[in-house]
Coordinates of C-alpha atoms and ligand atoms in Angstrom, one line a residue:
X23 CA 134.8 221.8 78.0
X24 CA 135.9 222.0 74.7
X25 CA 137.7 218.6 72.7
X26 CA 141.0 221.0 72.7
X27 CA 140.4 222.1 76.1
X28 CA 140.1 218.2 77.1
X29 CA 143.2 216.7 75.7
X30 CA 145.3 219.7 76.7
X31 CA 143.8 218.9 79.9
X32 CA 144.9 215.4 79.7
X33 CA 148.3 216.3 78.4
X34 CA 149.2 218.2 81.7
X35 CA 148.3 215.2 83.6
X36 CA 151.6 212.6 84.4
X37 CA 151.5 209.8 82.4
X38 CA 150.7 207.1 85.2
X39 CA 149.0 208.6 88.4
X40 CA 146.3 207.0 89.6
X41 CA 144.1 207.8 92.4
X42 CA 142.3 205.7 94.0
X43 CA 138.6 206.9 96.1
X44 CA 137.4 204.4 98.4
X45 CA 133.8 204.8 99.5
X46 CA 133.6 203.9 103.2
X47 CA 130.7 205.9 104.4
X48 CA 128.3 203.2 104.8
X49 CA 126.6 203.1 108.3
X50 CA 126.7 198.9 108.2
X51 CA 123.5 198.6 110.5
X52 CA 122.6 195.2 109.1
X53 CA 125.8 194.3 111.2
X54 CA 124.8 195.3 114.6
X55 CA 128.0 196.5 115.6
X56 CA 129.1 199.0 117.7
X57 CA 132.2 199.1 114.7
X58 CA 131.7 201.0 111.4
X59 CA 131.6 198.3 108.7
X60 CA 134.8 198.2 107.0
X61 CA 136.5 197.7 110.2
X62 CA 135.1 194.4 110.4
X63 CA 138.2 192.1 109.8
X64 CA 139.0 189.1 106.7
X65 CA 142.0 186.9 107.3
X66 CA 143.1 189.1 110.6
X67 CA 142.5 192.5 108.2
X68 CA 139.8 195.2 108.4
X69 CA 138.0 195.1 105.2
X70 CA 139.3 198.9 104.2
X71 CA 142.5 197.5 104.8
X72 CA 142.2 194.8 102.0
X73 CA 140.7 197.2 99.7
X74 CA 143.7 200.0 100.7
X75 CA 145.9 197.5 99.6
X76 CA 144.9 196.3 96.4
X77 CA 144.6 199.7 95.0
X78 CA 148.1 200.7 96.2
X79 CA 149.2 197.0 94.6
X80 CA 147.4 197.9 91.3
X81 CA 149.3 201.1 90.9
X82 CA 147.1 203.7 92.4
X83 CA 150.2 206.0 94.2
X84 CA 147.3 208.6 95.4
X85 CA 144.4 207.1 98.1
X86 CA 141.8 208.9 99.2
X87 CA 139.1 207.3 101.7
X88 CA 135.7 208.4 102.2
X89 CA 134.2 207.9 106.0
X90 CA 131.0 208.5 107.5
X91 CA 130.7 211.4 110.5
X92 CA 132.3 209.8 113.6
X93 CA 133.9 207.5 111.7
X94 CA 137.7 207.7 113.5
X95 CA 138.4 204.5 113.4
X96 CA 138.3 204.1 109.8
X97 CA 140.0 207.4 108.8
X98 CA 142.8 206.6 111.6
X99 CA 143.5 203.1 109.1
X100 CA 143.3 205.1 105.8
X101 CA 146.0 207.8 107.1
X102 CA 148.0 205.0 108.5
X103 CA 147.6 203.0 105.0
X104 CA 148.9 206.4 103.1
X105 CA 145.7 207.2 102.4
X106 CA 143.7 210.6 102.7
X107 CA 140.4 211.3 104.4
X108 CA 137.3 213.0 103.6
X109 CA 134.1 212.8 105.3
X110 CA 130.5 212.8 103.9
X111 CA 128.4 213.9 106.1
X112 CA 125.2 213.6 104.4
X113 CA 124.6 210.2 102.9
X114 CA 123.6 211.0 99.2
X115 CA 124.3 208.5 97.0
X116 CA 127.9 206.7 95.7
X117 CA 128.1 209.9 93.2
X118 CA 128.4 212.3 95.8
X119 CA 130.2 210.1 98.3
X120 CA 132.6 210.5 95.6
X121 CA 132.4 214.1 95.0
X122 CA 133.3 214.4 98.8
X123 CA 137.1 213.6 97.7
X124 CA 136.4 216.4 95.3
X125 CA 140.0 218.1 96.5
X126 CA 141.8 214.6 95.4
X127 CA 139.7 214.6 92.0
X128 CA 140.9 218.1 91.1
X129 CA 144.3 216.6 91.0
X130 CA 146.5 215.3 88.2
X131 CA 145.5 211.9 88.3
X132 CA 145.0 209.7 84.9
X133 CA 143.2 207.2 86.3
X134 CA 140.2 207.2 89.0
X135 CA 139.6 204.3 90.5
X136 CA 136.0 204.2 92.6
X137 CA 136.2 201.2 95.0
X138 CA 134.2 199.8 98.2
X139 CA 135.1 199.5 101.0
X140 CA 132.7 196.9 102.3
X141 CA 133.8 194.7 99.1
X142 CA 137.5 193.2 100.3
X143 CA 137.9 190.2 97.7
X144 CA 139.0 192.3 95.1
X145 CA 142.3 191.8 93.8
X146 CA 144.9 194.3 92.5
X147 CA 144.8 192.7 89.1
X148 CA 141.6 193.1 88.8
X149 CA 141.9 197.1 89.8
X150 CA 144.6 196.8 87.0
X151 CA 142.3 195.9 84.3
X152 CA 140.2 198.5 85.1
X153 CA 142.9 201.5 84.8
X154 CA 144.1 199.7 82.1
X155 CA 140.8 199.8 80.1
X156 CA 140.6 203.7 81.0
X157 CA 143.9 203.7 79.5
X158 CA 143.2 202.3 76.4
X159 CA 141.0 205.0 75.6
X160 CA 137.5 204.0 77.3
X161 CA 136.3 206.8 79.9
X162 CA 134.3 204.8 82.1
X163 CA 135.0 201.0 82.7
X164 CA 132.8 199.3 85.2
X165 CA 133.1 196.0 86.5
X166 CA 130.7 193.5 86.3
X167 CA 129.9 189.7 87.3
X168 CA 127.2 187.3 86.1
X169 CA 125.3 187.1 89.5
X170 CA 124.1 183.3 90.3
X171 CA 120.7 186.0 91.8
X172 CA 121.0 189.3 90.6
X173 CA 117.8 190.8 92.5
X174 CA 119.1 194.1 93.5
X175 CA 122.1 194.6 91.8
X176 CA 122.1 197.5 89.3
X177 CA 122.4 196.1 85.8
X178 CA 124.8 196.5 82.9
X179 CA 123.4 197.3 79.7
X180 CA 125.6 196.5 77.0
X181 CA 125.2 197.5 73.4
X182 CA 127.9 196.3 69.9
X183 CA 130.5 195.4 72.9
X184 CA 130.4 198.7 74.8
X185 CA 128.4 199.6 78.2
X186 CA 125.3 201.8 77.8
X187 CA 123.8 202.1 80.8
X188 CA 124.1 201.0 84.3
X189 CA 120.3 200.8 85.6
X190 CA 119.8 200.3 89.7
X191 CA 117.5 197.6 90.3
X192 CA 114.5 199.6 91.5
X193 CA 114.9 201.6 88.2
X194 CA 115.2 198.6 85.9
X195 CA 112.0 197.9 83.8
X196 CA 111.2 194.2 82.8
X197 CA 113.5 193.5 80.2
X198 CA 116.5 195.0 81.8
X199 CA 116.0 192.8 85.1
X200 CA 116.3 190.0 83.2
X201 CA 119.8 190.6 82.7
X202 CA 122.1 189.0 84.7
X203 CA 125.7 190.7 84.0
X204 CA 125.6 192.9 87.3
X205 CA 127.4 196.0 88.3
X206 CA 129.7 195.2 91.3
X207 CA 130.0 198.7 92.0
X208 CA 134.0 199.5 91.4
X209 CA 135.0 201.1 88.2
X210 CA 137.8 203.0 86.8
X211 CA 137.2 207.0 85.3
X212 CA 139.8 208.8 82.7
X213 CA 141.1 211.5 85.4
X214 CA 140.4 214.4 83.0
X215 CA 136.5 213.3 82.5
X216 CA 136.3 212.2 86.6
X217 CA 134.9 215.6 88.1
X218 CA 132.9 217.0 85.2
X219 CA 131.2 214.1 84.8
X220 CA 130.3 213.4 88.5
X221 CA 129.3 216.9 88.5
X222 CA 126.5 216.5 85.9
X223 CA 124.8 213.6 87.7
X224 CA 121.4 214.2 89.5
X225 CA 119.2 212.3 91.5
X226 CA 116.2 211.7 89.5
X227 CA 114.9 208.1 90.3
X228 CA 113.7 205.8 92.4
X229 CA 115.7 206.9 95.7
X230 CA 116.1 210.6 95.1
X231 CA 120.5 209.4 95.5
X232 CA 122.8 210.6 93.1
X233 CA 124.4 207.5 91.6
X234 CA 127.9 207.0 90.8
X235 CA 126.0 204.7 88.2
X236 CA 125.0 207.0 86.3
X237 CA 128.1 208.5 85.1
X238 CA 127.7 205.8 82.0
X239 CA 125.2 207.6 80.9
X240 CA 126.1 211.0 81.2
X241 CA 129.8 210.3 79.4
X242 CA 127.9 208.2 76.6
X243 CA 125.8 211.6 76.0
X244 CA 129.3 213.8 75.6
X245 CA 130.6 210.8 72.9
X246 CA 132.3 208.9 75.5
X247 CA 133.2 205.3 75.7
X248 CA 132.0 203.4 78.5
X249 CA 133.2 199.3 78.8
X250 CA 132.0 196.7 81.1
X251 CA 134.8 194.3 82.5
X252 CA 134.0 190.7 84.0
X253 CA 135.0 189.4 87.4
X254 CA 133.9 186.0 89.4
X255 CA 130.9 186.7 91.8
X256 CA 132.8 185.3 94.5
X257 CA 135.7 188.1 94.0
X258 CA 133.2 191.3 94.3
X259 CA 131.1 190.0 97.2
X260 CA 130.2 192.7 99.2
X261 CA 129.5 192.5 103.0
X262 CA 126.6 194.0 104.2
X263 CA 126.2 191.5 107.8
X264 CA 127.8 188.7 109.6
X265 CA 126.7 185.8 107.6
X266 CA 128.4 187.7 104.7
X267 CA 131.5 188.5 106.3
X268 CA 131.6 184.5 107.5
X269 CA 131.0 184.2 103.7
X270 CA 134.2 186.7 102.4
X271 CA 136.1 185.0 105.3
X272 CA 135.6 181.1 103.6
X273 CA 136.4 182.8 99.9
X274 CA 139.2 184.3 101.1
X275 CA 140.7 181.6 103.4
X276 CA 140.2 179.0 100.2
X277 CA 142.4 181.7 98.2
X278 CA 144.9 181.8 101.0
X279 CA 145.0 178.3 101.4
X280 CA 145.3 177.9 97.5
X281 CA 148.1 180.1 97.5
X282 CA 150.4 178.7 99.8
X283 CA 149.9 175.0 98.9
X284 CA 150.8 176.4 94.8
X285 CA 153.9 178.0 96.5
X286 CA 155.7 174.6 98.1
X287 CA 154.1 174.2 101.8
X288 CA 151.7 171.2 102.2
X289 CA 148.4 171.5 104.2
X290 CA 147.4 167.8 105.3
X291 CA 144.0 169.1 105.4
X292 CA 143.7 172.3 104.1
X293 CA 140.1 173.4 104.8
X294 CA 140.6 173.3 108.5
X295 CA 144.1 175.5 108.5
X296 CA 143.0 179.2 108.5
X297 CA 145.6 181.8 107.5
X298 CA 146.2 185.5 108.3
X299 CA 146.3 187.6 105.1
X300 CA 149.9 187.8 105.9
X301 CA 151.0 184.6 106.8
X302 CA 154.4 183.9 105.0
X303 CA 155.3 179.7 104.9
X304 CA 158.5 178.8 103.5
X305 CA 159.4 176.3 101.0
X306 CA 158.0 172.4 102.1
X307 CA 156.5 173.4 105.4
X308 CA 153.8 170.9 106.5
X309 CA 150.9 172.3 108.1
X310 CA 148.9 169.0 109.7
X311 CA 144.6 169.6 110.1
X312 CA 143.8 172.2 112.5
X313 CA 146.4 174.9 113.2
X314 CA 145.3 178.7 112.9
X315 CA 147.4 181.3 111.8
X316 CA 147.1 184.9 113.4
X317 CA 148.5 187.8 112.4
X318 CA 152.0 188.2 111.5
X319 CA 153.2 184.6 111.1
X320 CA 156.7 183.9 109.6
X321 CA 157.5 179.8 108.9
X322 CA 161.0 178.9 107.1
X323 CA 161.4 176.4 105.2
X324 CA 160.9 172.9 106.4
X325 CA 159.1 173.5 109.6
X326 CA 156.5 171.2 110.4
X327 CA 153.4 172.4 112.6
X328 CA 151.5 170.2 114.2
X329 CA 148.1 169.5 114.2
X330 CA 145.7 172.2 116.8
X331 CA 148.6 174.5 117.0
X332 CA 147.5 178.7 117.3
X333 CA 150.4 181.1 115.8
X334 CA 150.1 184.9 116.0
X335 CA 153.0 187.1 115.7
X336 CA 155.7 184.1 116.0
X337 CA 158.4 184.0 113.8
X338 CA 159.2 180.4 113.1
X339 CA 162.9 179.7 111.4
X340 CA 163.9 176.5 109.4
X341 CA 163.5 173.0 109.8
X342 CA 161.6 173.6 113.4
X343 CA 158.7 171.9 114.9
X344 CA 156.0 173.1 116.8
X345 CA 153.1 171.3 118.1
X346 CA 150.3 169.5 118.5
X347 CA 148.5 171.5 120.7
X348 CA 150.7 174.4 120.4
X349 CA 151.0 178.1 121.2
X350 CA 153.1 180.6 119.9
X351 CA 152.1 184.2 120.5
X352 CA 153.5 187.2 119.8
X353 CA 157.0 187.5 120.2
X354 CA 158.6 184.1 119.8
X355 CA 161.2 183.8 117.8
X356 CA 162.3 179.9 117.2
X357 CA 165.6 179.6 115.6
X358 CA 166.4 176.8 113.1
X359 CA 166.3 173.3 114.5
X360 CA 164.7 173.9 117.7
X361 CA 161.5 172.4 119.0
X362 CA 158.5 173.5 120.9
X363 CA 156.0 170.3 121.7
X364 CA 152.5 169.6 123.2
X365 CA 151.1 172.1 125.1
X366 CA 153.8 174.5 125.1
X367 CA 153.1 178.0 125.1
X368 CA 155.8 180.8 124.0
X369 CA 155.4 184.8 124.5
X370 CA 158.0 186.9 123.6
X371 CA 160.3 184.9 123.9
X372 CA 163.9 183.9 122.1
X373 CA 164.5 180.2 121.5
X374 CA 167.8 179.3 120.6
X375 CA 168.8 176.7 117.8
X376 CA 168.1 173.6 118.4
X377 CA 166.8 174.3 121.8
X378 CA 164.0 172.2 123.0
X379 CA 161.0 172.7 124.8
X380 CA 159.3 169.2 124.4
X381 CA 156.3 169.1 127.0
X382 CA 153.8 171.5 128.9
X383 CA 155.8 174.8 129.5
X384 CA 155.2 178.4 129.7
X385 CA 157.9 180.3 128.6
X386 CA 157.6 184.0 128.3
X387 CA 159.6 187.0 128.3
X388 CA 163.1 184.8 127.9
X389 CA 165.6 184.5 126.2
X390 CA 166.8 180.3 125.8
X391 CA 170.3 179.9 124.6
X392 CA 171.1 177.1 121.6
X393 CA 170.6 173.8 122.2
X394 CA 169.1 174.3 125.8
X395 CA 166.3 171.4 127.5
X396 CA 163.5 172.6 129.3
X397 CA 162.3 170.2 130.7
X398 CA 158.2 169.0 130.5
X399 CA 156.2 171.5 132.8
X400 CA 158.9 174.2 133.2
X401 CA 157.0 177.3 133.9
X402 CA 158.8 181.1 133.3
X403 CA 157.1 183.2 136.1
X404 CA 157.6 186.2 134.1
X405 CA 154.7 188.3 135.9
X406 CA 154.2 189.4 139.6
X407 CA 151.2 191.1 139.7
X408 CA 152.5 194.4 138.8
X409 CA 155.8 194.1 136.5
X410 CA 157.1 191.5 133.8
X411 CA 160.4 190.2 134.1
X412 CA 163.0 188.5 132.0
X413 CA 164.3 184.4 132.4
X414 CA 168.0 183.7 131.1
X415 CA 168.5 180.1 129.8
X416 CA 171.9 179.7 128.8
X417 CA 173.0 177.8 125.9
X418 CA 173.0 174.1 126.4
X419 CA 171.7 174.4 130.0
X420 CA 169.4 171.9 131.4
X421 CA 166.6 173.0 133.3
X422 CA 164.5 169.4 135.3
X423 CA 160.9 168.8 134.7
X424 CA 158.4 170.9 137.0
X425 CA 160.7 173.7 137.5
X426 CA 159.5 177.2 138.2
X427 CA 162.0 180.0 137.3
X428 CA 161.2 182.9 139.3
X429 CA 161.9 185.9 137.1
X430 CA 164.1 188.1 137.0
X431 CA 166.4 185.3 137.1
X432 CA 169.2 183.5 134.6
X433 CA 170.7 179.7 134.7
X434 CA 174.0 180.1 133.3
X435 CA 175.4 178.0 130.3
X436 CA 175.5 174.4 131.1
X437 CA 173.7 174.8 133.7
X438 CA 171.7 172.0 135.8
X439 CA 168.5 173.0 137.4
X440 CA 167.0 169.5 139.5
X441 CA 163.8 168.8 138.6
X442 CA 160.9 170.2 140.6
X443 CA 163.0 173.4 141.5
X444 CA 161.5 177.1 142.2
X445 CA 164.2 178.9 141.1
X446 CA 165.0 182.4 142.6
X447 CA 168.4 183.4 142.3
X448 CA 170.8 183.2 139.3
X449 CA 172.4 180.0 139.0
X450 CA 176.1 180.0 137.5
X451 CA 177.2 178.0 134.6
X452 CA 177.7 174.5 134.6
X453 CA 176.6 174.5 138.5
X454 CA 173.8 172.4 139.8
X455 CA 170.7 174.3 141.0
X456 CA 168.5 172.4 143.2
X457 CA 165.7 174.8 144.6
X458 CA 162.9 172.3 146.5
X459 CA 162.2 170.2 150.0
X460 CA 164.7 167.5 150.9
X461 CA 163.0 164.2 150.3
X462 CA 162.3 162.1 153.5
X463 CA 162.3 158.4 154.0
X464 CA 160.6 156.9 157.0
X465 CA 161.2 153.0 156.4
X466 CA 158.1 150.9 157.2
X467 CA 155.9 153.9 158.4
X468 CA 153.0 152.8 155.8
X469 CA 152.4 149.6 157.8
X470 CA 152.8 151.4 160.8
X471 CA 150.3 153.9 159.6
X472 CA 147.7 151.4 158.2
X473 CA 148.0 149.2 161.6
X474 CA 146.5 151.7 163.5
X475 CA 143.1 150.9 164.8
X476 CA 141.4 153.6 163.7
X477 CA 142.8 152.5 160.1
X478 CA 141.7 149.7 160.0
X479 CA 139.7 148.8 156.8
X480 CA 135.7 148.6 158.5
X481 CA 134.3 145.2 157.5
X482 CA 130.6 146.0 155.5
Ligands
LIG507 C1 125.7 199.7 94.5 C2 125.5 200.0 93.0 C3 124.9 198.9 92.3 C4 125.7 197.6 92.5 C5 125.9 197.3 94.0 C6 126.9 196.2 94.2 C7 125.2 202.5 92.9 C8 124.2 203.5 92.7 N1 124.7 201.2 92.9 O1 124.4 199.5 95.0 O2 124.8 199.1 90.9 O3 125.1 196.5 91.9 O4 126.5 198.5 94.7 O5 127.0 195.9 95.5 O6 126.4 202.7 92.9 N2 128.2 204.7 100.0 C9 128.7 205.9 100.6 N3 127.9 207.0 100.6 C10 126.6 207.0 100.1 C11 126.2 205.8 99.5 C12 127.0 204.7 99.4 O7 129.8 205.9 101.0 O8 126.0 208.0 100.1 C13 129.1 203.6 99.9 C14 128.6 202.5 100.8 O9 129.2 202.6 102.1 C15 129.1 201.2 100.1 C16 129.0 201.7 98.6 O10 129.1 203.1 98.6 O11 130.4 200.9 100.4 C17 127.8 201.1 97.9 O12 126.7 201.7 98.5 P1 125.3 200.9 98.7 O13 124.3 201.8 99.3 O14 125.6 199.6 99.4 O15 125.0 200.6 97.1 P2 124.0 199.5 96.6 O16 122.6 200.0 96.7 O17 124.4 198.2 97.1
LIG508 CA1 125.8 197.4 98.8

């Protein structure tokens, strides 16, 4: 292609379209999983997922993903992320794992961002840098990290401030393995150079692959620029088995932990609270030692969690408590000022403002009106075998300790339910339900009952 040809080529293309190609065809057998690799989950996230999102946070409004053959689970998350799907069906090398999204490349984009998808930490800023280097004039820009052991890595070569080379560890002579500024493996491509380029790569050296690597080289030889960028190791660790993922999983939890504390919530002890990747805390939440955060957590402001509480799906409004020894799964919703205590688990389930569930309940598949008591061991039997049903508590009722409620079933507002009841039909409000076995009093019968001969205590 001619210099004219180029930047008439460039000129056609929109100002600020970015695609994004994430390579995800790697068959992860050092993870002995049944799962492809980038399924594996960070923070409650597949790692494709992570990766799918920084790039759509750094600007890239194109995705495309790159799978393995078979690999459905992965391209059903990159369609439902936006993104679009091409297979590889031979595994050749990052260059031509690229070139399989060679329908996405053809397109008008500015900017190519190549990502992994077995590397999550990477944040959108640092994508940014990337496309903003290309931007600046530089066709390639690869990022780098100084790696603490860089055995393996490929190498950048850097020459007057500019990348020269990128050479793959097995193809690295002496003097280049003693460099220690490694490739991480993502970099940015000017959209007009992307497909040319990859298309002039071979697969001369030391695994017969064609490496996306190499596309340094190859624009350096046509009088492009090439730059190397500089990350933290701990932010482009890839994951190639468990003890890795365990590995991404403590970088990323100390980010997530970082991050909330820096926005106004207070973790007692913050290296034993582990967070979803989109847990939202509110402003002054307290989060005591030992509370895990599943997916899809919402805390307002001034709610206190207890210590050895588990939270997935729960929305939790202001100034509510919760715990110890909570649960709260999906579906509870606890408005402001109410309270759910020890050993209380919630499912799907409405709790009304300033309602209290103090002590050792199950309450599922309700709805518990403002300002309501349940008292310690009330139990919602929300399930018969076959079919879940719904518990009423009205607002301000008052529902005695050991109760069962028998669902389908609703205590009216105001409502009393005596403790110990099993509660089967609907009580009105402000009645009295009592639903258990008149007590009995038999005066003196215990020293009746011991005098019997055969109770007497036997002498030893
Ligand atoms: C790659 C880089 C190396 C860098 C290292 C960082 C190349 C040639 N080498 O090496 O410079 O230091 O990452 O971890 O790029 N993939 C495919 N199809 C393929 C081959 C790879 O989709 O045919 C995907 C993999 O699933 C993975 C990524 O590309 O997500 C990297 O491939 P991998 O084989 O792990 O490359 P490395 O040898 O680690
Ligand atoms: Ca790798």
């Amino acid at each position: 292609m001619t210099d004219q040809a180029h930047s008439r080529n460039s000129q056609t293309r929109e100002a600020s379209t970015c695609l994004a190609i994430v390579l995800a065809a790697g068959e992860g057998t050092r993870m002995k999983s049944a799962m492809a690799k980038v399924m594996h989950e960070v923070a409650g996230r597949p790692m494709l997922g992570h990766v799918l999102a920084a790039v759509a946070a750094s600007g890239a409004g194109r995705r495309a993903v790159v799978v393995g053959p078979g690999h459905e689970d992965s391209a059903a998350l990159a369609r439902a992320a936006g993104a679009e799907v091409f297979v590889q069906t031979e595994r050749r090398g990052t260059a031509h794992a690229v070139l399989a999204a060679r329908p996405a490349l053809a397109s008008e984009a500015d900017v190519v961002v190549v990502a992994f998808g077995d590397t999550p930490l990477v944040t959108a800023a640092t994508f940014a840098r990337l496309i903003d280097a290309v931007r600046g004039g530089a066709a390639v820009a690869a990022l780098g990290f100084h790696a603490a052991d860089p055995t393996g890595y490929g190498r950048l070569v850097e020459r007057d401030g500019e990348l020269v080379a990128i050479r793959e560890h097995k193809d690295a002579n002496e003097a280049e393995r003693q460099i220690r500024l490694c490739n991480a493996g993502l970099m940015a491509l000017s959209g007009a150079e992307a497909l040319p380029l990859l298309e002039s790569i071979g697969s001369a050296n030391a695994q017969n692959e064609f490496y996306l690597t190499d596309v340094v080289e190859v624009a350096r030889a046509r009088g492009l620029k090439a730059l190397a960028l500089v990350a933290d190791e701990a932010e482009v660790q890839g994951v190639n088995d468990r003890v890795q993922l365990a590995r991404a999983e403590a970088t990323l939890q100390e980010r997530l932990r970082i991050a909330h504390m820096r926005a106004g919530a207070t973790l007692v002890a913050p290296e034993t609270v582990f967070f979803s990747h989109d847990t939202v805390l509110g402003r002054d939440v307290v989060v005591e030692p030992h509370v895990v955060f599943g997916p899809a957590v919402v805390v307002g402001d001034g709610a206190v969690i207890h210590a050895f509480s588990h939270l997935a799906g729960a929305t939790v409004e202001s100034g509510v408590t919760v715990g110890p020894y909570a649960r709260l799964r999906p579906g509870a919703v606890l408005r402001a000022g109410s309270k759910v205590g020890n050993f209380v688990e919630v499912k799907n389930a409405d709790v009304g403002e300033g309602a209290k569930l103090p002590h050792l309940s199950y309450v599922g598949d309700a709805l518990v009106g403002a300002r309501a008591n349940v008292g310690a061991g009330t139990i919602t039997c929300n399930y018969d075998g076959f079919n879940k049903s719904r518990t009423v508590i009205g607002e301000g009722a008052f529902v005695g300790s050991n109760s069962s409620l028998v669902a389908p079933v609703t205590i009216g507002a105001g409502a009393i339910v005596g403790s110990g009841s099993v509660v089967t039909d609907d009580v009105p409000p402000d009645a009295l339900a009592l639903g258990r076995g008149r007590q009995v009093v038999k005066p003196d019968w215990a020293t009746a009952f011991r005098a019997r001969p055969e109770n007497r205590k036997k002498k030893s």
